[in-house]
Amino acid sequence: MKMPEEIEPFMFAPCGMNCKVCYKHLAHKNSCGGCLKIGSEKPKHCRVCKIKDCAKNKGVTYCFECANYPCKQVNYLEQSYIKRYEVSLMENTRLVKECGIEYFMRQQKNKYTCAKCGGIISLHDKECSECRNSGGN
């Protein structure tokens, strides 16, 4: 999958994840449209996501809009992403709040575009979706 000219804002998940660089999104022939897209093909873990459902039930689009942010679930996911992927979803959220989703997605495009082929580098396994180059360099 090639990196698009622009990453759609709806690819920003309630938790702070950029769904466009998710390994599950990149692995499927019929990749999902992201957490916020209704009716698209989604991997099971996305369909049953407690964080996404919580945001919806509280009437917010993003977790940071909730009065209880960051909650226990968000903190747990944050620690997991920092430990496993060296990525802070709360930092992503801070950037979106301060600079806007469009700015954040431009930064993500620059960070996760493979320099060799223009494919998308997965945040999770650091592998290019097109040439399978590790790190995209």
PDB file of C-alpha atoms in Angstrom:
ATOM      1  CA  MET A   1       0.000   0.000   0.000  1.00  0.00           C
ATOM      2  CA  LYS A   2       1.461   3.329  -1.052  1.00  0.00           C
ATOM      3  CA  MET A   3       1.309   6.341   1.252  1.00  0.00           C
ATOM      4  CA  PRO A   4      -1.453   8.641  -0.001  1.00  0.00           C
ATOM      5  CA  GLU A   5      -0.832  12.325  -0.715  1.00  0.00           C
ATOM      6  CA  GLU A   6      -2.886  13.117   2.371  1.00  0.00           C
ATOM      7  CA  ILE A   7      -3.897  10.950   5.329  1.00  0.00           C
ATOM      8  CA  GLU A   8      -7.589  11.434   5.999  1.00  0.00           C
ATOM      9  CA  PRO A   9      -8.386  12.945   9.425  1.00  0.00           C
ATOM     10  CA  PHE A  10     -10.858  10.142  10.206  1.00  0.00           C
ATOM     11  CA  MET A  11      -7.863   7.782  10.374  1.00  0.00           C
ATOM     12  CA  PHE A  12      -7.034   9.312  13.766  1.00  0.00           C
ATOM     13  CA  ALA A  13      -8.484   6.880  16.318  1.00  0.00           C
ATOM     14  CA  PRO A  14     -10.121   7.955  19.590  1.00  0.00           C
ATOM     15  CA  CYS A  15      -7.097   6.636  21.535  1.00  0.00           C
ATOM     16  CA  GLY A  16      -4.512   8.643  19.565  1.00  0.00           C
ATOM     17  CA  MET A  17      -3.454   5.973  17.080  1.00  0.00           C
ATOM     18  CA  ASN A  18      -3.034   6.746  13.390  1.00  0.00           C
ATOM     19  CA  CYS A  19      -4.967   3.846  11.844  1.00  0.00           C
ATOM     20  CA  LYS A  20      -3.240   4.377   8.475  1.00  0.00           C
ATOM     21  CA  VAL A  21       0.053   3.028   9.902  1.00  0.00           C
ATOM     22  CA  CYS A  22      -1.508   0.111  11.802  1.00  0.00           C
ATOM     23  CA  TYR A  23      -0.129  -3.266  10.734  1.00  0.00           C
ATOM     24  CA  LYS A  24      -3.677  -4.688  10.617  1.00  0.00           C
ATOM     25  CA  HIS A  25      -4.788  -1.925   8.267  1.00  0.00           C
ATOM     26  CA  LEU A  26      -1.768  -2.552   6.036  1.00  0.00           C
ATOM     27  CA  ALA A  27      -2.073  -6.351   6.054  1.00  0.00           C
ATOM     28  CA  HIS A  28      -5.608  -6.644   4.685  1.00  0.00           C
ATOM     29  CA  LYS A  29      -6.490  -6.561   1.006  1.00  0.00           C
ATOM     30  CA  ASN A  30      -9.727  -4.834   1.986  1.00  0.00           C
ATOM     31  CA  SER A  31      -8.181  -2.630   4.639  1.00  0.00           C
ATOM     32  CA  CYS A  32     -10.503  -0.968   7.079  1.00  0.00           C
ATOM     33  CA  GLY A  33     -11.301   2.709   6.941  1.00  0.00           C
ATOM     34  CA  GLY A  34     -10.105   3.351  10.484  1.00  0.00           C
ATOM     35  CA  CYS A  35     -11.759   3.289  13.881  1.00  0.00           C
ATOM     36  CA  LEU A  36     -14.106   6.175  13.153  1.00  0.00           C
ATOM     37  CA  LYS A  37     -15.412   4.851   9.840  1.00  0.00           C
ATOM     38  CA  ILE A  38     -18.701   3.027  10.192  1.00  0.00           C
ATOM     39  CA  GLY A  39     -19.460  -0.049   8.144  1.00  0.00           C
ATOM     40  CA  SER A  40     -15.965  -0.773   6.877  1.00  0.00           C
ATOM     41  CA  GLU A  41     -14.075  -4.049   7.151  1.00  0.00           C
ATOM     42  CA  LYS A  42     -12.327  -4.098  10.506  1.00  0.00           C
ATOM     43  CA  PRO A  43     -10.136  -6.656  12.225  1.00  0.00           C
ATOM     44  CA  LYS A  44     -11.877  -8.225  15.223  1.00  0.00           C
ATOM     45  CA  HIS A  45      -9.791  -6.372  17.816  1.00  0.00           C
ATOM     46  CA  CYS A  46     -10.940  -3.081  16.251  1.00  0.00           C
ATOM     47  CA  ARG A  47     -14.600  -4.111  16.147  1.00  0.00           C
ATOM     48  CA  VAL A  48     -14.588  -4.939  19.866  1.00  0.00           C
ATOM     49  CA  CYS A  49     -12.312  -2.095  21.047  1.00  0.00           C
ATOM     50  CA  LYS A  50     -13.343  -1.004  24.549  1.00  0.00           C
ATOM     51  CA  ILE A  51     -11.712   2.418  24.170  1.00  0.00           C
ATOM     52  CA  LYS A  52     -13.521   3.196  20.914  1.00  0.00           C
ATOM     53  CA  ASP A  53     -16.820   1.992  22.389  1.00  0.00           C
ATOM     54  CA  CYS A  54     -16.284   4.024  25.566  1.00  0.00           C
ATOM     55  CA  ALA A  55     -15.705   7.227  23.577  1.00  0.00           C
ATOM     56  CA  LYS A  56     -18.833   6.565  21.526  1.00  0.00           C
ATOM     57  CA  ASN A  57     -20.919   5.846  24.635  1.00  0.00           C
ATOM     58  CA  LYS A  58     -19.701   9.082  26.251  1.00  0.00           C
ATOM     59  CA  GLY A  59     -20.580  11.071  23.151  1.00  0.00           C
ATOM     60  CA  VAL A  60     -17.014  12.111  22.288  1.00  0.00           C
ATOM     61  CA  THR A  61     -14.999  11.460  19.166  1.00  0.00           C
ATOM     62  CA  TYR A  62     -11.606  11.391  20.847  1.00  0.00           C
ATOM     63  CA  CYS A  63     -10.651  10.250  24.318  1.00  0.00           C
ATOM     64  CA  PHE A  64      -9.013  13.591  25.097  1.00  0.00           C
ATOM     65  CA  GLU A  65     -12.467  15.218  24.875  1.00  0.00           C
ATOM     66  CA  CYS A  66     -13.628  13.183  27.878  1.00  0.00           C
ATOM     67  CA  ALA A  67     -13.574  14.678  31.392  1.00  0.00           C
ATOM     68  CA  ASN A  68     -11.955  11.450  32.649  1.00  0.00           C
ATOM     69  CA  TYR A  69      -9.004  11.601  30.216  1.00  0.00           C
ATOM     70  CA  PRO A  70      -6.646   9.878  30.645  1.00  0.00           C
ATOM     71  CA  CYS A  71      -8.549   6.951  32.112  1.00  0.00           C
ATOM     72  CA  LYS A  72      -7.169   3.582  33.213  1.00  0.00           C
ATOM     73  CA  GLN A  73      -7.687   2.013  29.765  1.00  0.00           C
ATOM     74  CA  VAL A  74      -5.912   4.868  27.969  1.00  0.00           C
ATOM     75  CA  ASN A  75      -3.041   4.801  30.468  1.00  0.00           C
ATOM     76  CA  TYR A  76      -2.653   1.045  30.022  1.00  0.00           C
ATOM     77  CA  LEU A  77      -2.600   1.360  26.220  1.00  0.00           C
ATOM     78  CA  GLU A  78      -0.155   4.265  26.460  1.00  0.00           C
ATOM     79  CA  GLN A  79       2.301   2.258  28.560  1.00  0.00           C
ATOM     80  CA  SER A  80       1.975  -0.706  26.199  1.00  0.00           C
ATOM     81  CA  TYR A  81       2.689   1.425  23.110  1.00  0.00           C
ATOM     82  CA  ILE A  82       5.659   3.136  24.726  1.00  0.00           C
ATOM     83  CA  LYS A  83       7.150  -0.186  25.827  1.00  0.00           C
ATOM     84  CA  ARG A  84       6.428  -2.215  22.696  1.00  0.00           C
ATOM     85  CA  TYR A  85       6.634   0.386  19.907  1.00  0.00           C
ATOM     86  CA  GLU A  86       8.355   3.448  21.430  1.00  0.00           C
ATOM     87  CA  VAL A  87       5.329   5.557  20.486  1.00  0.00           C
ATOM     88  CA  SER A  88       3.232   7.744  22.772  1.00  0.00           C
ATOM     89  CA  LEU A  89      -0.443   7.885  21.860  1.00  0.00           C
ATOM     90  CA  MET A  90      -0.877  10.645  24.426  1.00  0.00           C
ATOM     91  CA  GLU A  91       1.819  12.675  22.642  1.00  0.00           C
ATOM     92  CA  ASN A  92      -0.090  12.108  19.398  1.00  0.00           C
ATOM     93  CA  THR A  93      -3.196  13.408  21.140  1.00  0.00           C
ATOM     94  CA  ARG A  94      -1.339  16.445  22.475  1.00  0.00           C
ATOM     95  CA  LEU A  95      -0.163  17.302  18.953  1.00  0.00           C
ATOM     96  CA  VAL A  96      -3.692  16.993  17.590  1.00  0.00           C
ATOM     97  CA  LYS A  97      -5.077  19.205  20.359  1.00  0.00           C
ATOM     98  CA  GLU A  98      -2.391  21.867  19.928  1.00  0.00           C
ATOM     99  CA  CYS A  99      -1.770  21.819  16.178  1.00  0.00           C
ATOM    100  CA  GLY A 100      -4.781  20.102  14.611  1.00  0.00           C
ATOM    101  CA  ILE A 101      -5.341  16.743  12.947  1.00  0.00           C
ATOM    102  CA  GLU A 102      -4.146  17.934   9.536  1.00  0.00           C
ATOM    103  CA  TYR A 103      -0.761  18.985  10.979  1.00  0.00           C
ATOM    104  CA  PHE A 104      -0.442  15.716  12.876  1.00  0.00           C
ATOM    105  CA  MET A 105      -1.243  13.644   9.797  1.00  0.00           C
ATOM    106  CA  ARG A 106       1.342  15.555   7.725  1.00  0.00           C
ATOM    107  CA  GLN A 107       3.932  14.718  10.396  1.00  0.00           C
ATOM    108  CA  GLN A 108       2.833  11.083  10.336  1.00  0.00           C
ATOM    109  CA  LYS A 109       3.090  10.970   6.539  1.00  0.00           C
ATOM    110  CA  ASN A 110       6.684  12.204   6.705  1.00  0.00           C
ATOM    111  CA  LYS A 111       7.573   9.781   9.497  1.00  0.00           C
ATOM    112  CA  TYR A 112       5.972   6.638   8.063  1.00  0.00           C
ATOM    113  CA  THR A 113       6.629   6.920   4.310  1.00  0.00           C
ATOM    114  CA  CYS A 114       9.238   4.472   3.013  1.00  0.00           C
ATOM    115  CA  ALA A 115      12.175   6.378   1.497  1.00  0.00           C
ATOM    116  CA  LYS A 116      12.820   3.536  -0.957  1.00  0.00           C
ATOM    117  CA  CYS A 117       9.422   2.979  -2.509  1.00  0.00           C
ATOM    118  CA  GLY A 118       6.832   5.353  -1.016  1.00  0.00           C
ATOM    119  CA  GLY A 119       5.021   2.579   0.815  1.00  0.00           C
ATOM    120  CA  ILE A 120       3.640   2.891   4.338  1.00  0.00           C
ATOM    121  CA  ILE A 121       5.867   1.838   7.206  1.00  0.00           C
ATOM    122  CA  SER A 122       3.914   0.032   9.903  1.00  0.00           C
ATOM    123  CA  LEU A 123       4.130   1.610  13.329  1.00  0.00           C
ATOM    124  CA  HIS A 124       3.908  -1.853  14.874  1.00  0.00           C
ATOM    125  CA  ASP A 125       6.519  -3.881  13.008  1.00  0.00           C
ATOM    126  CA  LYS A 126       8.498  -1.049  11.361  1.00  0.00           C
ATOM    127  CA  GLU A 127       8.192  -2.803   8.000  1.00  0.00           C
ATOM    128  CA  CYS A 128       7.227  -1.203   4.695  1.00  0.00           C
ATOM    129  CA  SER A 129       3.923  -2.441   3.313  1.00  0.00           C
ATOM    130  CA  GLU A 130       5.286  -2.431  -0.250  1.00  0.00           C
ATOM    131  CA  CYS A 131       8.935  -3.504  -0.282  1.00  0.00           C
ATOM    132  CA  ARG A 132       9.034  -5.103   3.185  1.00  0.00           C
ATOM    133  CA  ASN A 133      12.150  -3.111   3.945  1.00  0.00           C
ATOM    134  CA  SER A 134      12.709  -2.815   7.672  1.00  0.00           C
ATOM    135  CA  GLY A 135      12.451   0.823   8.711  1.00  0.00           C
ATOM    136  CA  GLY A 136      11.823   1.955   5.181  1.00  0.00           C
ATOM    137  CA  ASN A 137      15.390   3.198   4.690  1.00  0.00           C
TER     138      ASN A 137
END
